Each structure stands twice: as structure tokens, then as C-alpha cells.
Tab-separated table of C-alpha atoms and ligand atoms in Angstrom:
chain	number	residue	atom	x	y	z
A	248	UNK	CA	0.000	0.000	0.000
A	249	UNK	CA	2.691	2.116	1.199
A	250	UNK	CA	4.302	1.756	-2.681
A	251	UNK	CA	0.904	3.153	-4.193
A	252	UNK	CA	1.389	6.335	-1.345
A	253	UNK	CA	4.935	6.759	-2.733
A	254	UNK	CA	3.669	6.788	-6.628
A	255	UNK	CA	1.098	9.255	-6.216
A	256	UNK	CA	3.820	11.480	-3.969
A	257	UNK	CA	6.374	10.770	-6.759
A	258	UNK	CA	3.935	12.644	-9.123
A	259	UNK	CA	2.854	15.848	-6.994
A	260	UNK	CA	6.139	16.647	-6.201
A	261	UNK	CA	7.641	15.683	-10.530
A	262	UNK	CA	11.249	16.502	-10.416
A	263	UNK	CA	12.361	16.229	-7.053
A	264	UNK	CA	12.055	12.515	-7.142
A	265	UNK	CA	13.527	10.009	-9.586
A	266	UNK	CA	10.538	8.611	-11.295
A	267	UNK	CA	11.877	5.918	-13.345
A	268	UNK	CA	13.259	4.146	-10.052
A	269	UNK	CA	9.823	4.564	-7.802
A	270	UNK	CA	7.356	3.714	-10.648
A	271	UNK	CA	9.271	0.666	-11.856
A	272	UNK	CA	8.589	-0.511	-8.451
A	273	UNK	CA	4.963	0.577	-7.930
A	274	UNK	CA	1.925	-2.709	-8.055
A	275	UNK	CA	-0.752	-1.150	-10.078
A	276	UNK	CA	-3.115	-4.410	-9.192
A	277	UNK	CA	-6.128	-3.084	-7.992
A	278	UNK	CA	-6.762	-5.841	-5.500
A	279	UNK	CA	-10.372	-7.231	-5.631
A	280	UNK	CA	-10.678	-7.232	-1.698
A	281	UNK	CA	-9.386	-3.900	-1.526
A	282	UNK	CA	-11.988	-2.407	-3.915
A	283	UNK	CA	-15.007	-4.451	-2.681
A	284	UNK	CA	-14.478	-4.003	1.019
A	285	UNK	CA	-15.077	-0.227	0.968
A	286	UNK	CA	-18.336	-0.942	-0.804
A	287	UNK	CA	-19.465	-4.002	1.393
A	288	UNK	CA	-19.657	-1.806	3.784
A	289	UNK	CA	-21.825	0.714	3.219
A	290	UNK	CA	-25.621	-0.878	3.983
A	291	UNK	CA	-27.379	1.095	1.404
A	292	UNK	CA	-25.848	-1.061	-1.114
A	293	UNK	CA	-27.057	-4.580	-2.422
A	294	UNK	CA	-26.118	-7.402	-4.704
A	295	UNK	CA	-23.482	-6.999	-7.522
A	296	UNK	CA	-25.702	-7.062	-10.412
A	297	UNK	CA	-22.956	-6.694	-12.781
A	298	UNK	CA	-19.108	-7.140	-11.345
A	299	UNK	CA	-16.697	-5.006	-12.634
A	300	UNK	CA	-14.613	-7.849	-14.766
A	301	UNK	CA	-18.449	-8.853	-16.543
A	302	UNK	CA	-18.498	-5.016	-17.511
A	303	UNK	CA	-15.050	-4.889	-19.098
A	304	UNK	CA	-15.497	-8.135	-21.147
A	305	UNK	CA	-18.968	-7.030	-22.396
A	306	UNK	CA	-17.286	-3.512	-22.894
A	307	UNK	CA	-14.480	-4.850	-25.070
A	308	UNK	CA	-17.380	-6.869	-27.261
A	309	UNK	CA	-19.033	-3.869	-27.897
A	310	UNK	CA	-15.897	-2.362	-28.796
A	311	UNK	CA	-15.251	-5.363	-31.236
A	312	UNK	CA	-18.973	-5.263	-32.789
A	313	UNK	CA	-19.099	-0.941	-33.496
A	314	UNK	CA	-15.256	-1.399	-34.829
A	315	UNK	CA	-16.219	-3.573	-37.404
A	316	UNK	CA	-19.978	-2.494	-38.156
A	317	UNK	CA	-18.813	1.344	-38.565
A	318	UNK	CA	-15.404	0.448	-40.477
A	319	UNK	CA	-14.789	2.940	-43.565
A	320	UNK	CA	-17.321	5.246	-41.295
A	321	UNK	CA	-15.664	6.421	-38.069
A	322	UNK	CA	-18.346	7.269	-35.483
A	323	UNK	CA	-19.015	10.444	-33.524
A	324	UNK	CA	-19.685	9.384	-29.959
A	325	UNK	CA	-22.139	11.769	-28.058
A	326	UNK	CA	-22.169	10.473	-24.291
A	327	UNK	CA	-25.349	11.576	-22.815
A	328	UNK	CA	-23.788	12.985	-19.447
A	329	UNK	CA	-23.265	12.500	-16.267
A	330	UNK	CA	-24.228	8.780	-16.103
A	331	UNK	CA	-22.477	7.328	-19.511
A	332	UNK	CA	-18.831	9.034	-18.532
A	333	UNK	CA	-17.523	5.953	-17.406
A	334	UNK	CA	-18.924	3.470	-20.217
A	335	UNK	CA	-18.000	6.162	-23.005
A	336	UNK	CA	-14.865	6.489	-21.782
A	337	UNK	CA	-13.917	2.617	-21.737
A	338	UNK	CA	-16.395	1.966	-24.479
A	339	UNK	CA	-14.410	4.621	-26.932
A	340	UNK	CA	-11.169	2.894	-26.311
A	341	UNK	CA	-12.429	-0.199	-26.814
A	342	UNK	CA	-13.462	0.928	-30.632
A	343	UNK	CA	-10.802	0.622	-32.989
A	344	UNK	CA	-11.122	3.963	-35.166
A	345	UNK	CA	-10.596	7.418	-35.629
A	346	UNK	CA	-13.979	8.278	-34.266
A	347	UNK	CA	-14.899	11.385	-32.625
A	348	UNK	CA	-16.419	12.717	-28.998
A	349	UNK	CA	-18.660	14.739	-27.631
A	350	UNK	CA	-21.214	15.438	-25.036
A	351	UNK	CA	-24.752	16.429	-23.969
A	352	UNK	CA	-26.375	16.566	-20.931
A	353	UNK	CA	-30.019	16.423	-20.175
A	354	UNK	CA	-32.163	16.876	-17.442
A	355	UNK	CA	-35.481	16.035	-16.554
A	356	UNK	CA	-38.073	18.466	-14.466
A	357	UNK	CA	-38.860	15.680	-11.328
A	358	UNK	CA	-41.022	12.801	-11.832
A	359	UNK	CA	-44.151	14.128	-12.780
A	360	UNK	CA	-42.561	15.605	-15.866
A	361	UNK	CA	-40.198	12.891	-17.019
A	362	UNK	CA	-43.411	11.373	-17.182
A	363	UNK	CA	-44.465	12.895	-19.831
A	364	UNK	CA	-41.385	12.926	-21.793
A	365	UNK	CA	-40.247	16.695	-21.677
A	366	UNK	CA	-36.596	16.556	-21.257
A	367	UNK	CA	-34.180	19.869	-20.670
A	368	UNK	CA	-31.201	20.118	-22.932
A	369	UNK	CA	-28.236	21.332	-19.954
A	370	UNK	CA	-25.359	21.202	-22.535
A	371	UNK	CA	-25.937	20.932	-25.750
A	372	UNK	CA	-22.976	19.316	-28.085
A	373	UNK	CA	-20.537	21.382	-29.349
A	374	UNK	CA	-19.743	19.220	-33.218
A	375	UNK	CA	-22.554	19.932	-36.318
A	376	UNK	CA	-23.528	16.777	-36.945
A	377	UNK	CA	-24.225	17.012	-40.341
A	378	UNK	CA	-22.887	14.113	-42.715
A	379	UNK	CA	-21.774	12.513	-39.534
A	380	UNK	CA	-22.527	8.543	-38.215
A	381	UNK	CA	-23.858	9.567	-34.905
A	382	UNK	CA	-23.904	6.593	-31.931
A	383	UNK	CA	-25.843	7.988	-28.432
A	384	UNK	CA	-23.919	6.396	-25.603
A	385	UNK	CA	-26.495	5.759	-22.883
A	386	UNK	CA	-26.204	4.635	-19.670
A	387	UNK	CA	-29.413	2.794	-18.889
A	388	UNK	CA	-32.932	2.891	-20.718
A	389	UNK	CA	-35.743	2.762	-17.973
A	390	UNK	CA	-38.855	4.599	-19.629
A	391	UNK	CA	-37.043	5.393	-22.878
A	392	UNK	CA	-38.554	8.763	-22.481
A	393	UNK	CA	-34.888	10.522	-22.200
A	394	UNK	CA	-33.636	8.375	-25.683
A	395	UNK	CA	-36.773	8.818	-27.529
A	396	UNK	CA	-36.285	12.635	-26.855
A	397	UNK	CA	-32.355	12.918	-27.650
A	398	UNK	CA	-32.678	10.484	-30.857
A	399	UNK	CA	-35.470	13.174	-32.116
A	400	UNK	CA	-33.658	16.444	-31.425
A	401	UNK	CA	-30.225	14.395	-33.193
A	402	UNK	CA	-32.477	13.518	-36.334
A	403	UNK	CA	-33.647	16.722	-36.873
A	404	UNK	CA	-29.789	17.664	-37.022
A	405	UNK	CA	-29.437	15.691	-39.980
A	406	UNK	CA	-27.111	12.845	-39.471
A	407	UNK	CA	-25.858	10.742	-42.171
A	408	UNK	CA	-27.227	8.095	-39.513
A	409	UNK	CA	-27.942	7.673	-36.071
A	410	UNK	CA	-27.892	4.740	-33.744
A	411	UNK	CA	-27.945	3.825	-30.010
A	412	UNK	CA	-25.423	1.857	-27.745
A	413	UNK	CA	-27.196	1.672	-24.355
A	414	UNK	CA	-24.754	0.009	-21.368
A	415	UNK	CA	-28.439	-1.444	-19.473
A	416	UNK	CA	-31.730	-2.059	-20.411
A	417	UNK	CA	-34.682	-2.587	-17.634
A	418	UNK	CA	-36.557	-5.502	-18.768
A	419	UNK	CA	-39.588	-3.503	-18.176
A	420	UNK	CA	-39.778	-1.273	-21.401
A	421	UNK	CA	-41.838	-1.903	-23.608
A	422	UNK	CA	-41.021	-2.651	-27.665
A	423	UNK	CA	-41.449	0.872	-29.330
A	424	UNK	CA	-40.898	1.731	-33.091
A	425	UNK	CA	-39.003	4.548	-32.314
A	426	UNK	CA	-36.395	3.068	-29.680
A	427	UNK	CA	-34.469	0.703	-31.601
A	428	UNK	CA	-31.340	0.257	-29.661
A	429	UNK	CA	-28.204	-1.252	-31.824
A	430	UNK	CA	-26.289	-2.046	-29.056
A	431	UNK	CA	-27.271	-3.341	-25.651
A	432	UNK	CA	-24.434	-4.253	-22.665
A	433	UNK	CA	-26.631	-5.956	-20.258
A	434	UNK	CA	-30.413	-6.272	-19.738
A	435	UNK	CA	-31.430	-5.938	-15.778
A	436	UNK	CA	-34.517	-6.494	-13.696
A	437	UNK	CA	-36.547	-3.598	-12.283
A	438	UNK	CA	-33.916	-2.632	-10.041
A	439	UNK	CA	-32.416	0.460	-9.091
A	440	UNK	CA	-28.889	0.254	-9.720
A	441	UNK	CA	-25.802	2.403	-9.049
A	442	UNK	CA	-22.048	2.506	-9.873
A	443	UNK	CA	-19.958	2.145	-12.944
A	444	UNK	CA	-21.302	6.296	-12.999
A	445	UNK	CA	-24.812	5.629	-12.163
A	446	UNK	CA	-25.709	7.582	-9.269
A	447	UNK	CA	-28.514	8.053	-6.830
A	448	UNK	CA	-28.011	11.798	-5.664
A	449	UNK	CA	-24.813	12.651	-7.263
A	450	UNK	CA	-23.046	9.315	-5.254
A	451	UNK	CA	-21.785	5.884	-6.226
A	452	UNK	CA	-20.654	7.006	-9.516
A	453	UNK	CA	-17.455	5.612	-8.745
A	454	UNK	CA	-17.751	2.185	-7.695
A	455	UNK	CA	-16.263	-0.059	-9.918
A	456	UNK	CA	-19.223	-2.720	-9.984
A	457	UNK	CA	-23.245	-2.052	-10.767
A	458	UNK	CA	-24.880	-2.805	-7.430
A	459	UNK	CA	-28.722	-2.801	-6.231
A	460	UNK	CA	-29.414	0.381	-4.503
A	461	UNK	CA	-31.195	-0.993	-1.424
A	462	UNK	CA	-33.487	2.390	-0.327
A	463	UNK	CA	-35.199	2.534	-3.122
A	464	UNK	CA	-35.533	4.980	-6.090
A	465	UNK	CA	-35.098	8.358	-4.932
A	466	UNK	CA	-38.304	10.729	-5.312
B	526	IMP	P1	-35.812	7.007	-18.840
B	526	IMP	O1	-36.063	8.309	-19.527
B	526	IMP	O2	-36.952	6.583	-17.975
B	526	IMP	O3	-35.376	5.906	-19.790
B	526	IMP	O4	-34.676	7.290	-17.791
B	526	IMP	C1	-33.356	7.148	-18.098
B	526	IMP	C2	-32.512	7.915	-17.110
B	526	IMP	O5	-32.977	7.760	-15.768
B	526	IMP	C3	-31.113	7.348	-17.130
B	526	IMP	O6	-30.319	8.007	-18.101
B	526	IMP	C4	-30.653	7.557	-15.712
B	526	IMP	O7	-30.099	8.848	-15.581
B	526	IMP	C5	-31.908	7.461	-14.889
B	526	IMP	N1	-32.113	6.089	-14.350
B	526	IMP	C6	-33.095	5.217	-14.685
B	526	IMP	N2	-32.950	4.067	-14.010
B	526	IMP	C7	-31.859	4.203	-13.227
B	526	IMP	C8	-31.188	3.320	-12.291
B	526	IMP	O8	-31.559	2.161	-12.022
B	526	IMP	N3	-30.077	3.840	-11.689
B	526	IMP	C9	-29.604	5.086	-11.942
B	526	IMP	N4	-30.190	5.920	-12.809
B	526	IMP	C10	-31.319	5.494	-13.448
B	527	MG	MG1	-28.640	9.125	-18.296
């Protein structure tokens, strides 16, 4: 442990140390009990649903399926923020291609509102996406309210074509026309999850493994 310590000091203070001879030295192994044990802890948080080394092998699938489906047509990415950070950023290293990045966040007004499917642009993506082969990178489709919503405003934009990679799926939603989703990680039970940067109040984004949040959805 004390070697990690000595890495990260190594790196705040740059010159004054000889890097070469403390990061040859340093064990970058995250340690499985050393990750879990922080989370076992905390009682608001359930069952792994999906473990951190299920995640990475789906991601790298993915990665494998988009590189060859959008070959000769590098994607732009737009990660629908804050929840799809983490997959978008493993996701887009997974892919094999010059493709491009950006970002959008939404937001929706409470409950009674998402509801009924009016969603709030918060930032708004910064590349025209004219002429461009535009994949959403979702974090999880519960309603589909917040997809159908972003794949309409990105149509209108006038892609050269538009598709969806969505990390979970709730079992729950219903077949609709206008939700076709190309690429699905994992499909869950009607669970609320958090980790892998899903978050119930702003927390749990970082733990490394999707978990059950045990209090319930959050009003
Ligand atoms: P939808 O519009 O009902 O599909 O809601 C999708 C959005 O709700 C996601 O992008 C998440 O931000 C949030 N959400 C839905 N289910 C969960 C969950 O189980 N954990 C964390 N966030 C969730
Ligand atoms: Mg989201």
C-alpha cells in the first residue's frame, strides 16, 4: 500500500524525485478485496448485479462489434452525461477507429414531468452533426422517455445516420418503433442500480461494480 502512497507522492512533487526508479517498483493491481471491502460496507448497497470484470469483457465486445460495423465510417460518440462518462470512456477505447467525442447533458423536471417525456437540454454538443454517423452512448434505458427525446432532437440535425449503444436495459420497457437500440451491454430487472457512474443523488458514480441500490428509487 505504502508503494501506491509513494507513486502518487512521486507525481505531486515531478522533479524532485527520480521517477523511473519509484514507478518501476509501484503494483498497479487493484486488489479485488481492496476495492469491494469499501463498498461491502456501506448498507445502502445490495447485490453486484454486474461485477466489474463482466463489464469490461462485455465492454471490449461492444468495442469489437461498433469497430467492425462502422469500419470505412468512423463514429461520432455523443455520451449523454453524467451517467455514460464511465462506459464512453472505456467503451471509446475499446473501438478501434478514428472516431470522434462529444457530449450532452439532459435533465429532466422531477417525476411528474419525465413522465411525460419533456426533457431539458443542460449542454448541448458542441460538433454539427451534419454528414456525420452519430452513436448515443447511454447509460441505462428505464422509460425510454430521455432516448426517444435525444434520438429526435439528433435527427432533426441531420445525421448521415444515427444509432444507439445503451450500457443497461430494464426488462420492463416496452417494444417501441421509435427506440431501436443497436447495441445493448446488459439487460437488468426492475432494479435500481448504481455505480460504474450511475448515481442516486450525485453518489456511487465511482464504484467499480453495478450494485442494487437498497433504499429505493429516490423521489
Ligand atoms: P428514462 O427516460 O426513464 O429511460 O430514464 C433514463 C434515465 O434515468 C437514465 O439516463 C438515468 O439517468 C436514470 N435512471 C433510470 N434508471 C436508473 C437506475 O436504475 N439507476 C440510476 N439511474 C437510473
Ligand atoms: Mg442518463
Amino acid at each position: 500500500m505504502w508503494r501506491r502512497h509513494a507513486g502518487l507522492v512521486s507525481a505531486l512533487v515531478g522533479d524532485l524525485v527520480d521517477q523511473s526508479a519509484v514507478s518501476a517498483d509501484v503494483d498497479l493491481e487493484p486488489g479485488p478485496s481492496y476495492t469491494s471491502s469499501v463498498w461491502d460496507a456501506d448498507p445502502a448497497l445490495g447485490r453486484v448485479v454486474v461485477s466489474a470484470e463482466q463489464i469490461a469483457k462485455r465492454v471490449a465486445e461492444l468495442g469489437e462489434t461498433i469497430t467492425a460495423d462502422y469500419a470505412g465510417r468512423p463514429p461520432l460518440l455523443v455520451g449523454v452525461l453524467k451517467g455514460a462518462f464511465i462506459f464512453l470512456a472505456d467503451l471509446a477505447r475499446a473501438i478501434r477507429l478514428p472516431l470522434e467525442l462529444d457530449f450532452m447533458a439532459v435533465s429532466s423536471y422531477g417525476k411528474a414531468t419525465k413522465t411525460s417525456g419533456v426533457v431539458r437540454i443542460v449542454k448541448d454538443l458542441d460538433i454539427d452533426l451534419t454528414a456525420r454517423h452519430v452513436l448515443i452512448v447511454e447509460d441505462i434505458l428505464d422509460s425510454g422517455l430521455t432516448l426517444s427525446y435525444l434520438r429526435k432532437s439528433l435527427l432533426a440535425r441531420g445525421p448521415e445516420s444515427l444509432a444507439v449503444c445503451s450500457l443497461l436495459v430494464k426488462r420492463s420497457v416496452q417494444p417501441r418503433a421509435d427506440l431501436e437500440i443497436a447495441y445493448v451491454g446488459f439487460e437488468i430487472d426492475l432494479e435500481f442500480v448504481v455505480g460504474y457512474g450511475l448515481d442516486v443523488a450525485e453518489r456511487y458514480r465511482n464504484l467499480p461494480d453495478l450494485r442494487v441500490f437498497l433504499a429505493g428509487e429516490p423521489e
